[in-house]
XYZ file of C-alpha atoms in Angstrom:
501
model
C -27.459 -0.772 -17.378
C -28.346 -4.139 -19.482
C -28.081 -7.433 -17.908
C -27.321 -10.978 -19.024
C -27.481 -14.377 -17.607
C -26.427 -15.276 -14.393
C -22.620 -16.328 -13.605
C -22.364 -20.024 -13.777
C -22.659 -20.861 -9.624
C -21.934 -24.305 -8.074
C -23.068 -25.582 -5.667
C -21.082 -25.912 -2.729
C -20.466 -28.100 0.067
C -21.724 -26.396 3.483
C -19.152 -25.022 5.371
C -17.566 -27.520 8.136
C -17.222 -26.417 11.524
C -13.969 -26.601 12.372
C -12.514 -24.449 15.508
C -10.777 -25.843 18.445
C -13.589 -26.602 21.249
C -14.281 -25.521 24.219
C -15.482 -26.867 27.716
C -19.275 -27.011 26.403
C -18.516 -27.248 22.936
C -18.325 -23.845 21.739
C -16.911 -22.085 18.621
C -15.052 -18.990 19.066
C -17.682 -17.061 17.627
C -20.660 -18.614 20.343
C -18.394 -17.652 22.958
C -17.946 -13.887 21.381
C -21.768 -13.682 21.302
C -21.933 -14.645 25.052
C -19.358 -11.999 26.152
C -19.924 -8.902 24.396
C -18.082 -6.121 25.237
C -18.528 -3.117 27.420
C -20.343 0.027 25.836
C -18.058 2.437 24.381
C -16.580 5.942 25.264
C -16.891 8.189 22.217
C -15.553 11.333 21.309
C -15.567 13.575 18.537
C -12.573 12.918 15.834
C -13.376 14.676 12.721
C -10.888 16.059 10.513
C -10.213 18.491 8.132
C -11.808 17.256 5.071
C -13.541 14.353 6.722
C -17.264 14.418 7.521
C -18.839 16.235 10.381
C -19.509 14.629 13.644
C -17.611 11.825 13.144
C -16.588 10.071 16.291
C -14.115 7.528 17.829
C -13.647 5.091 20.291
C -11.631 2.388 21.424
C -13.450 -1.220 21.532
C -11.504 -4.076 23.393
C -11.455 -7.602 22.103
C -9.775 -10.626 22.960
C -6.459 -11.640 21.489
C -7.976 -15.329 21.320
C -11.885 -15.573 21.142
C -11.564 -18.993 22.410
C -10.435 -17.528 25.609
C -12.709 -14.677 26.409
C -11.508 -13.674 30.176
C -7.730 -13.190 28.834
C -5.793 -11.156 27.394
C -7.697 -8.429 25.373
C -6.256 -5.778 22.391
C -8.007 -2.510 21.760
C -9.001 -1.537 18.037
C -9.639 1.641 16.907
C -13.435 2.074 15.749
C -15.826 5.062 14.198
C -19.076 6.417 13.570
C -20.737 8.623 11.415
C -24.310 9.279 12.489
C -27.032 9.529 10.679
C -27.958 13.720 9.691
C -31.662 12.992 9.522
C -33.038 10.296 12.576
C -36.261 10.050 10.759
C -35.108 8.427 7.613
C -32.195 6.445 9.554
C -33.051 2.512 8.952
C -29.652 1.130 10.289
C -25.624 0.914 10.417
C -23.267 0.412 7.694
C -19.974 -1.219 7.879
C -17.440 -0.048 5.806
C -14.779 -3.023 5.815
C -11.173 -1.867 4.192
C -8.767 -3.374 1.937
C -5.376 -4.228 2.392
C -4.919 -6.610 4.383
C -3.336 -3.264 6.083
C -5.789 -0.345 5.514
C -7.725 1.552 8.096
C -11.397 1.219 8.449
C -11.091 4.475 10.503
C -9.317 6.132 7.664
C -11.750 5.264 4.787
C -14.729 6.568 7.022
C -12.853 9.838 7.275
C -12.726 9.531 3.531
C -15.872 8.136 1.971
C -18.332 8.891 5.186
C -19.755 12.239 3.941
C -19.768 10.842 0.753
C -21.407 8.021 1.663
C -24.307 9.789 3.658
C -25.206 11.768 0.812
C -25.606 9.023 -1.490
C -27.886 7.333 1.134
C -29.376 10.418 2.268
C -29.038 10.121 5.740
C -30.283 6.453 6.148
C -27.395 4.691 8.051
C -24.940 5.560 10.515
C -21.772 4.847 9.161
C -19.202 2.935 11.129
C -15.411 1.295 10.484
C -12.849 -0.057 12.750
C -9.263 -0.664 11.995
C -8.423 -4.501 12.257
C -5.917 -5.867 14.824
C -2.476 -4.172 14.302
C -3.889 -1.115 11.840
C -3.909 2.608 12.657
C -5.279 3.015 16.031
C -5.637 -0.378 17.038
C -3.046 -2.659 19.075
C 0.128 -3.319 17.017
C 1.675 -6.287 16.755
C 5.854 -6.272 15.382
C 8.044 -8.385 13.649
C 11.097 -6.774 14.450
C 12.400 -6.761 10.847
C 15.411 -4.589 9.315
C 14.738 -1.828 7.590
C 15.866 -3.514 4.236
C 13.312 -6.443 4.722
C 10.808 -3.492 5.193
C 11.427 -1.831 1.967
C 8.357 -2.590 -0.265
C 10.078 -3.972 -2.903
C 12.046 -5.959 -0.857
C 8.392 -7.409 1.183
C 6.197 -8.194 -2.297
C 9.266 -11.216 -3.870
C 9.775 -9.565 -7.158
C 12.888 -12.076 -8.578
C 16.336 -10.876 -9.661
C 16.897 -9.173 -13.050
C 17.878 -13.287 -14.155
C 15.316 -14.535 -12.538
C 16.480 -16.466 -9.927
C 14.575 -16.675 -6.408
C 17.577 -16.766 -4.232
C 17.853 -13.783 -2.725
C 13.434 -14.203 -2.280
C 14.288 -17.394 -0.605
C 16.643 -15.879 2.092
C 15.014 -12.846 2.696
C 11.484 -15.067 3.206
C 13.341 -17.042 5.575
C 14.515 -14.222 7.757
C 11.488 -12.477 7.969
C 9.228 -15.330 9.154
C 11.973 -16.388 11.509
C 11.536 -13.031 12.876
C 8.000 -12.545 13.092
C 8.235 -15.941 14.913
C 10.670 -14.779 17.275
C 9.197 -11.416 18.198
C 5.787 -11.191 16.631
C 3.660 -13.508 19.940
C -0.126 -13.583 20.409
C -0.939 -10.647 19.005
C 0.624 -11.460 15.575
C -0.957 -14.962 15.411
C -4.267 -13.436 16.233
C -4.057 -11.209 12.935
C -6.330 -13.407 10.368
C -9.156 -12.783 8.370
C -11.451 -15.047 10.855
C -10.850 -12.736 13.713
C -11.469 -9.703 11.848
C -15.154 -11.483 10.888
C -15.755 -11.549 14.598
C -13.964 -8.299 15.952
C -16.879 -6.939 13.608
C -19.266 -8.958 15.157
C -18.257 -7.459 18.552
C -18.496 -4.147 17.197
C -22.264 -4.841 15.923
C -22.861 -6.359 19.386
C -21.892 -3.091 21.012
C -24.023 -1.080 18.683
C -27.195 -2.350 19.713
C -27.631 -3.521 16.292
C -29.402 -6.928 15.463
C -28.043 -6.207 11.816
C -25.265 -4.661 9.897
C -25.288 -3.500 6.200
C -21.539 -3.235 4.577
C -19.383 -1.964 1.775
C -16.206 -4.073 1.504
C -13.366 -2.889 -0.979
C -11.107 -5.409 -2.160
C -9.421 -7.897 0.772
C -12.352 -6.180 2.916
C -14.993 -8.308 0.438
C -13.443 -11.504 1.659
C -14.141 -10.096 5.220
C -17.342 -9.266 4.206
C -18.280 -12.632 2.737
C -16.569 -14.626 5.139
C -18.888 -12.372 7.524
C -21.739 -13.181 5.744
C -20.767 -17.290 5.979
C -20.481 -17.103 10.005
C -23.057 -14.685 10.250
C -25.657 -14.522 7.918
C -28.468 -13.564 9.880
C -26.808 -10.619 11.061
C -26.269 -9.247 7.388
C -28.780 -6.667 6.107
C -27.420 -5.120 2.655
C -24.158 -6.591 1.744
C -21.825 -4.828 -0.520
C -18.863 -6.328 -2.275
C -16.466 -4.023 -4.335
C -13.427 -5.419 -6.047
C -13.820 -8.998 -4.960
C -11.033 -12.108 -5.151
C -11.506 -15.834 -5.248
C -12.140 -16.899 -2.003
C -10.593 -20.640 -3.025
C -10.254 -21.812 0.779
C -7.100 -23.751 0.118
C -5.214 -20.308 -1.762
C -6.304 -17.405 0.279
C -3.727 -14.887 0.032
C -1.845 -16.981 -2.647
C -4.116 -17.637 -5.316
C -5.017 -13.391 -4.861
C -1.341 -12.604 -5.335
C -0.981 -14.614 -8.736
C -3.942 -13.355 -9.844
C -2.038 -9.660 -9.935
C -0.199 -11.010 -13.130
C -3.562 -11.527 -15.149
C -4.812 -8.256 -13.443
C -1.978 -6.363 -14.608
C -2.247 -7.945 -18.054
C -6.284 -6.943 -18.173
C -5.437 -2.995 -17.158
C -1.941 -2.350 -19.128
C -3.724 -1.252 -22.485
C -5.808 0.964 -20.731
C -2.548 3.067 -19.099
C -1.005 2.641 -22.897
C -4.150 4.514 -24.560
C -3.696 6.910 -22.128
C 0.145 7.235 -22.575
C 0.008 7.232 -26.458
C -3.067 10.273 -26.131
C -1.593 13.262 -28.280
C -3.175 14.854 -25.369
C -0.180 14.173 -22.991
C 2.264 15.805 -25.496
C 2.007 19.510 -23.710
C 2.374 17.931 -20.172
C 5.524 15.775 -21.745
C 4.251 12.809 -20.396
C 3.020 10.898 -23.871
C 5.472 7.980 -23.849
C 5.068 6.843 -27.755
C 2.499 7.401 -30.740
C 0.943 4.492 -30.538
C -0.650 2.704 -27.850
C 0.727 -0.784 -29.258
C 4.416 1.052 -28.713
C 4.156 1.263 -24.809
C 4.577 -2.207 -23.387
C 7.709 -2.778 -25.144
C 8.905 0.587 -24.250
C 8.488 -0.178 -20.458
C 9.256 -3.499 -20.447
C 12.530 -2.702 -22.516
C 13.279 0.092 -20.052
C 12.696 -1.785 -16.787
C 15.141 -4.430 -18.267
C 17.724 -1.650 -18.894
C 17.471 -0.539 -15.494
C 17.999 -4.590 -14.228
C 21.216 -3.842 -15.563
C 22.107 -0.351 -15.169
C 20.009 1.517 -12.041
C 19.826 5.071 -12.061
C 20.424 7.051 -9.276
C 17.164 8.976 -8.177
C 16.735 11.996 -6.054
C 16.577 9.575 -2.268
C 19.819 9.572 -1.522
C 20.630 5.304 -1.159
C 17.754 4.003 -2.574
C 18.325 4.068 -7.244
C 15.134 3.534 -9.569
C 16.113 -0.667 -10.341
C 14.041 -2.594 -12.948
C 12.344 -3.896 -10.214
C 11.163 -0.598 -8.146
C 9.679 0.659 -12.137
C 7.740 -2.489 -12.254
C 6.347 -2.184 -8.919
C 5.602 1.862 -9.532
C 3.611 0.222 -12.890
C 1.830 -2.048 -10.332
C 0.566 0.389 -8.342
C -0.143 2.854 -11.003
C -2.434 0.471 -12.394
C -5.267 0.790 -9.398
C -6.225 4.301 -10.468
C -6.517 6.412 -13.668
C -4.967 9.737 -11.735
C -2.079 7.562 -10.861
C -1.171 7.320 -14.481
C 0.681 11.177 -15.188
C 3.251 10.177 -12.100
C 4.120 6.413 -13.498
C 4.473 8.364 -16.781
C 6.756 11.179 -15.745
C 9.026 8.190 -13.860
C 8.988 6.674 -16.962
C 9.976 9.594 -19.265
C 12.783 11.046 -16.198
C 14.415 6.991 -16.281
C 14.701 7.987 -20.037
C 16.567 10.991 -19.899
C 20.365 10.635 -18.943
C 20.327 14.621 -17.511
C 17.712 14.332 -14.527
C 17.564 12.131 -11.777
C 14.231 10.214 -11.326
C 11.473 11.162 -8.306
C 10.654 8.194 -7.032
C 6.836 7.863 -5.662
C 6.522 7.933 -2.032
C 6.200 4.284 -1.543
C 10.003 3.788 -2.948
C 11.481 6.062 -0.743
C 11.821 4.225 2.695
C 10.706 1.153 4.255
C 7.487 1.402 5.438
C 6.947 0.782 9.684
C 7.287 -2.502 11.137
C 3.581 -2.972 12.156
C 2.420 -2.106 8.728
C 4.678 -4.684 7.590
C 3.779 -7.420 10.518
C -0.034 -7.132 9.450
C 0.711 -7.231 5.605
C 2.200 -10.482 6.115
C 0.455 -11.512 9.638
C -2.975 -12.308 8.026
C -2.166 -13.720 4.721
C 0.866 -16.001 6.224
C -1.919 -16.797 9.471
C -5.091 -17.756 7.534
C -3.926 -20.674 5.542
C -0.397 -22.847 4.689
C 0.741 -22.067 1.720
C 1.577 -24.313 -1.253
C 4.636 -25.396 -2.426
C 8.423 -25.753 -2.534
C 11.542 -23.679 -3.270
C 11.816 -26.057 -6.813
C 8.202 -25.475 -7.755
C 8.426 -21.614 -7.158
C 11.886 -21.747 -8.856
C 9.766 -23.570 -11.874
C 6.136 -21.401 -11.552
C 8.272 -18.117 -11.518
C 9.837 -18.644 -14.978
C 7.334 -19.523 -16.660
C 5.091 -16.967 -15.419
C 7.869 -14.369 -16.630
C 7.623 -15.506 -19.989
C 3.816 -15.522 -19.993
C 3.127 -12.413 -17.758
C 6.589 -9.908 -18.326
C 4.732 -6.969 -16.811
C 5.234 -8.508 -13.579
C 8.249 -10.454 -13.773
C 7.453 -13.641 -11.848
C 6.238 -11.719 -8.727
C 2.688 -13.071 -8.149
C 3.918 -17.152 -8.095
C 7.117 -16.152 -6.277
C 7.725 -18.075 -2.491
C 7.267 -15.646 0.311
C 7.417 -15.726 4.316
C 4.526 -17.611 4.241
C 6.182 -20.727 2.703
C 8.322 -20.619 6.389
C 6.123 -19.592 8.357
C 6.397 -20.989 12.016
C 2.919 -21.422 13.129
C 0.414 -23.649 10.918
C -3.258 -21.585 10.971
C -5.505 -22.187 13.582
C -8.195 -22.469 12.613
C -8.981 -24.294 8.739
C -10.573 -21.036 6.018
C -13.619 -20.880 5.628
C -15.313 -22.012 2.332
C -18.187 -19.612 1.040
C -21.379 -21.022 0.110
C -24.781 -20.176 -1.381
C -26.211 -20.628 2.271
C -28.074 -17.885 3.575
C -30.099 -14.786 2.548
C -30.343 -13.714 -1.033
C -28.490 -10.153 0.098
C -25.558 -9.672 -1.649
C -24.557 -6.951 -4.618
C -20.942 -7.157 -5.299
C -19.411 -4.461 -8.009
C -16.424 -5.468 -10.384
C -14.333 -3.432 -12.807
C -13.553 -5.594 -15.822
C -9.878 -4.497 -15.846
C -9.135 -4.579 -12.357
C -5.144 -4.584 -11.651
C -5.735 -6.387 -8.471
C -8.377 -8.499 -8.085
C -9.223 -9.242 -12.158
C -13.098 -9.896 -12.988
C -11.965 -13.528 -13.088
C -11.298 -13.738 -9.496
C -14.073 -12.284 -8.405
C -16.158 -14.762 -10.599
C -15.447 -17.325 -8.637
C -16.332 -15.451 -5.250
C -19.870 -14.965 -7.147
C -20.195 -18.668 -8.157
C -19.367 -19.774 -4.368
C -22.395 -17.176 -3.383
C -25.162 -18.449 -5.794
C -28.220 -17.432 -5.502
C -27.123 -15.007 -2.890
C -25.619 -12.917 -4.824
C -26.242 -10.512 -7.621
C -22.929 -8.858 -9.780
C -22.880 -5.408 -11.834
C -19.718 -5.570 -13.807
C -18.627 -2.450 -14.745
C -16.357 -1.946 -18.078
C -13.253 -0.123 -16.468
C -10.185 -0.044 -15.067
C -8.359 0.952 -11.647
C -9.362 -1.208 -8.143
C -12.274 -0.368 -6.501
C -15.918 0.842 -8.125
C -18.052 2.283 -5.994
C -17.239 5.843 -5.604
C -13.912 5.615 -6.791
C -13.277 4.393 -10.408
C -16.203 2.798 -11.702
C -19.313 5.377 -13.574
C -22.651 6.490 -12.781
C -24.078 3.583 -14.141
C -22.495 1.281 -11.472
C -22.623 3.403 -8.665
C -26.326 4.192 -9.553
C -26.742 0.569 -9.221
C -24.772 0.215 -5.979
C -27.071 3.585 -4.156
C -30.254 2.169 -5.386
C -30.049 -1.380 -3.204
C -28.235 0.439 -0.498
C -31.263 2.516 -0.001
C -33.740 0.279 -1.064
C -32.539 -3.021 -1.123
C -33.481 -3.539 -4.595
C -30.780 -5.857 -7.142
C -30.644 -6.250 -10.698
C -32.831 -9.598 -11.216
C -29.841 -10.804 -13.101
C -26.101 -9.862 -13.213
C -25.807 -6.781 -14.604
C -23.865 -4.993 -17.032
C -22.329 -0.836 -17.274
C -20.478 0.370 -19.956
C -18.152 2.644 -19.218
């Protein structure tokens, strides 16, 4: 690992208090430290595959931290303890992605993992976030067709137009309006800060240490802005920018530049002579892919192909969202590439991935949108979308006009209630985020600004790969090394740091 010079940082303004106030003149998060919750009842969970011991419990919160006596939701939380009490030093958070995933899930995944690489020195806790997994839902109430996931991310029609995105945004925030209440409003990124807070109250813990993986390191900084003397080691992996006026926005156009960063990496792999056995080489030459898909997911604009889900045909649209999600991970590539090669062959009928075959459950969907739609108004109007989506398909064809697209969020019924947090370089120098340079999702020039807003605080190991999400998952030794090493002894590169891959 080599460094370089630090990321140009700025210095910003300090964060401005704003929360409605209470009798006293509280914040919400005051009056969560005055009322923390009961101790919890756990159990043992663990699961085939998952690590040993691993435990769950239910934690309530309230639906509004503003009004701690009333009505409360239960999340789902975990633990991992530590295999060797004599080394243990603390707990570690691990915050998910998403918004959407399950903290509870990625425990189950990563824990034993995890308590290898710091040999026994944390217990290792996650909780799912209001409306995930285990924790109270909240619902929408949306058709099945609004629920299809090409239908929820506003990919334009084969013209281009944003008609049919217009309507369908419409509906769907009309309906979460209509049936989605206090729980759905309560679903932002603010609350999630201090559900964890309530967690690390219940621990018995005057500090947490956290991993956060992609939406869960805007958690985790936002975290470290209300709370920074509750943060012990602070990992960041996959970050965005954290822009307080474009949260949620600004992340989704950043997917076109992210897809643009990662493409040559999946066409390399494509063009390998190595694929020819498993017939999944799409063309001799790596320069030869893009126009191949891009060529075939106009053909299928025109002409969809009837796949082997009865209803549901492989469109131009459901490729280009298979690409999408192909692009977070290296082992995603052979599927993408036998849809590609099955859309080109007039005898079979496509398999489409999992994710194209139904719409996924309301809640799933209700949270997906909830948090983004809750945690800031979004800019703009049906003309300036109109406008920012052509001429993002001409510059960025790989994803079609999707990331500037309008959404619910431009009709959303309730304004946020709270204004976003803006990150700052206030507060302990305790922060190591991790960044692939060809990150699909949240590109390495997102996530530069989320390491100018920390500063000093901060530290960054860029690591020169592809796929979303480093640390244990598609970065390299060198990163990973890098990423162990301050977990267990809280030491940082002096400078930003650089792994080849």
């Amino acid at each position: 690992m080599r460094t370089y010079g630090k990321s140009a940082a700025f210095v910003a303004l300090s964060v401005t208090a704003v929360a409605t106030v209470l009798t006293g003149a509280t914040t919400p998060q005051a009056v969560a430290s005055a009322n923390p919750a009961p101790a919890l009842d756990w159990r043992p969970c663990a699961t085939a595959g998952g690590p040993a011991g691993q435990e769950c419990a239910e934690l309530p919160v309230p639906v509004d931290y503003r009004d701690p006596g009333g009505p409360q939701l239960s999340l789902a939380v975990t633990r991992v303890r530590s295999d060797r009490p004599a080394a243990r030093r603390g707990t570690l958070i691990v915050i998910p992605g998403g918004p959407g995933s399950s903290g509870v899930q990625r425990v189950a995944e990563k824990g034993e993992r995890l308590r290898q690489e710091t040999g026994g020195q944390y217990d290792i806790v996650g909780l799912d976030p209001r409306g995930v997994g285990g924790s109270t839902k909240a619902s929408c109430g949306l058709d099945p067709e609004d629920r299809e996931l090409v239908n929820m991310r506003s990919w334009p029609a084969a013209d281009g137009s944003i008609t049919e995105n217009v309507s369908r945004s419409r509906r769907i925030a009309e309906a979460c309006a209509r049936n989605g209440g206090a729980v759905l409003r309560s679903l932002t990124s603010a609350n999630e800060a201090r559900d964890i807070d309530r967690f690390r109250q219940v621990l018995g813990e005057e500090k947490l240490s956290a991993w956060g993986s992609s939406y869960g390191t805007y958690v985790g900084a936002l975290y470290a802005q209300k709370y920074p003397q509750h943060t012990d080691r602070w990992v960041l992996d996959s970050s965005g920018d954290p822009d307080p006026s474009r949260i949620g926005q600004g992340w989704m156009a950043n997917m076109a530049v992210g897809a643009e960063d990662r493409f040559p990496d999946f066409a390399r792999w494509a063009s390998d002579p190595a694929r020819e056995e498993a017939g999944l080489r799409l063309a001799q030459r790596a320069g030869d892919v893009r126009p191949l898909v891009l060529e075939l997911a106009a053909r299928l604009d025109r002409e969809p192909r009837e796949s082997t889900t009865a209803g549901v045909p492989l469109t131009g649209n459901r490729l280009r969202l298979a690409l999408q999600t192909a692009l977070y991970d290296d082992d995603a590539f052979a599927e993408f590439a036998g849809l590609v090669r099955a859309a080109l062959d007039t005898s079979v009928k496509p398999v489409l991935p999992g994710m194209l075959r139904g719409p996924v459950p309301d809640a799933d969907a209700a949270v997906a949108m909830g948090v983004v739609c809750n945690d800031v108004r979004w800019q703009g109007t049906v003309s300036s979308f109109r406008r920012a989506v052509a001429a993002d398909r001409v510059e960025h064809p790989l994803t079609a006009g999707l990331p500037v697209n309008i959404t619910p969020c431009s009709f959303w019924k309730d304004g946020p209630a709270e204004q976003p947090t803006r990150i700052t370089d206030q507060g302990p120098s305790n922060v190591l985020m991790i960044q692939g340079l060809r990150d699909p999702a949240t590109p390495y020039s997102g996530a530069l600004k989320m390491r100018a807003a920390f500063g000093d605080r901060a530290r960054m190991v860029a690591v020169d790969h592809g796929g979303h999400g480093m640390y244990l998952g598609n970065g390299n030794a060198c990163g990973d090394r890098a990423v162990t090493t301050f977990l267990n002894t809280g030491a940082r590169p002096e400078q930003d740091a650089y792994c080849a891959d």
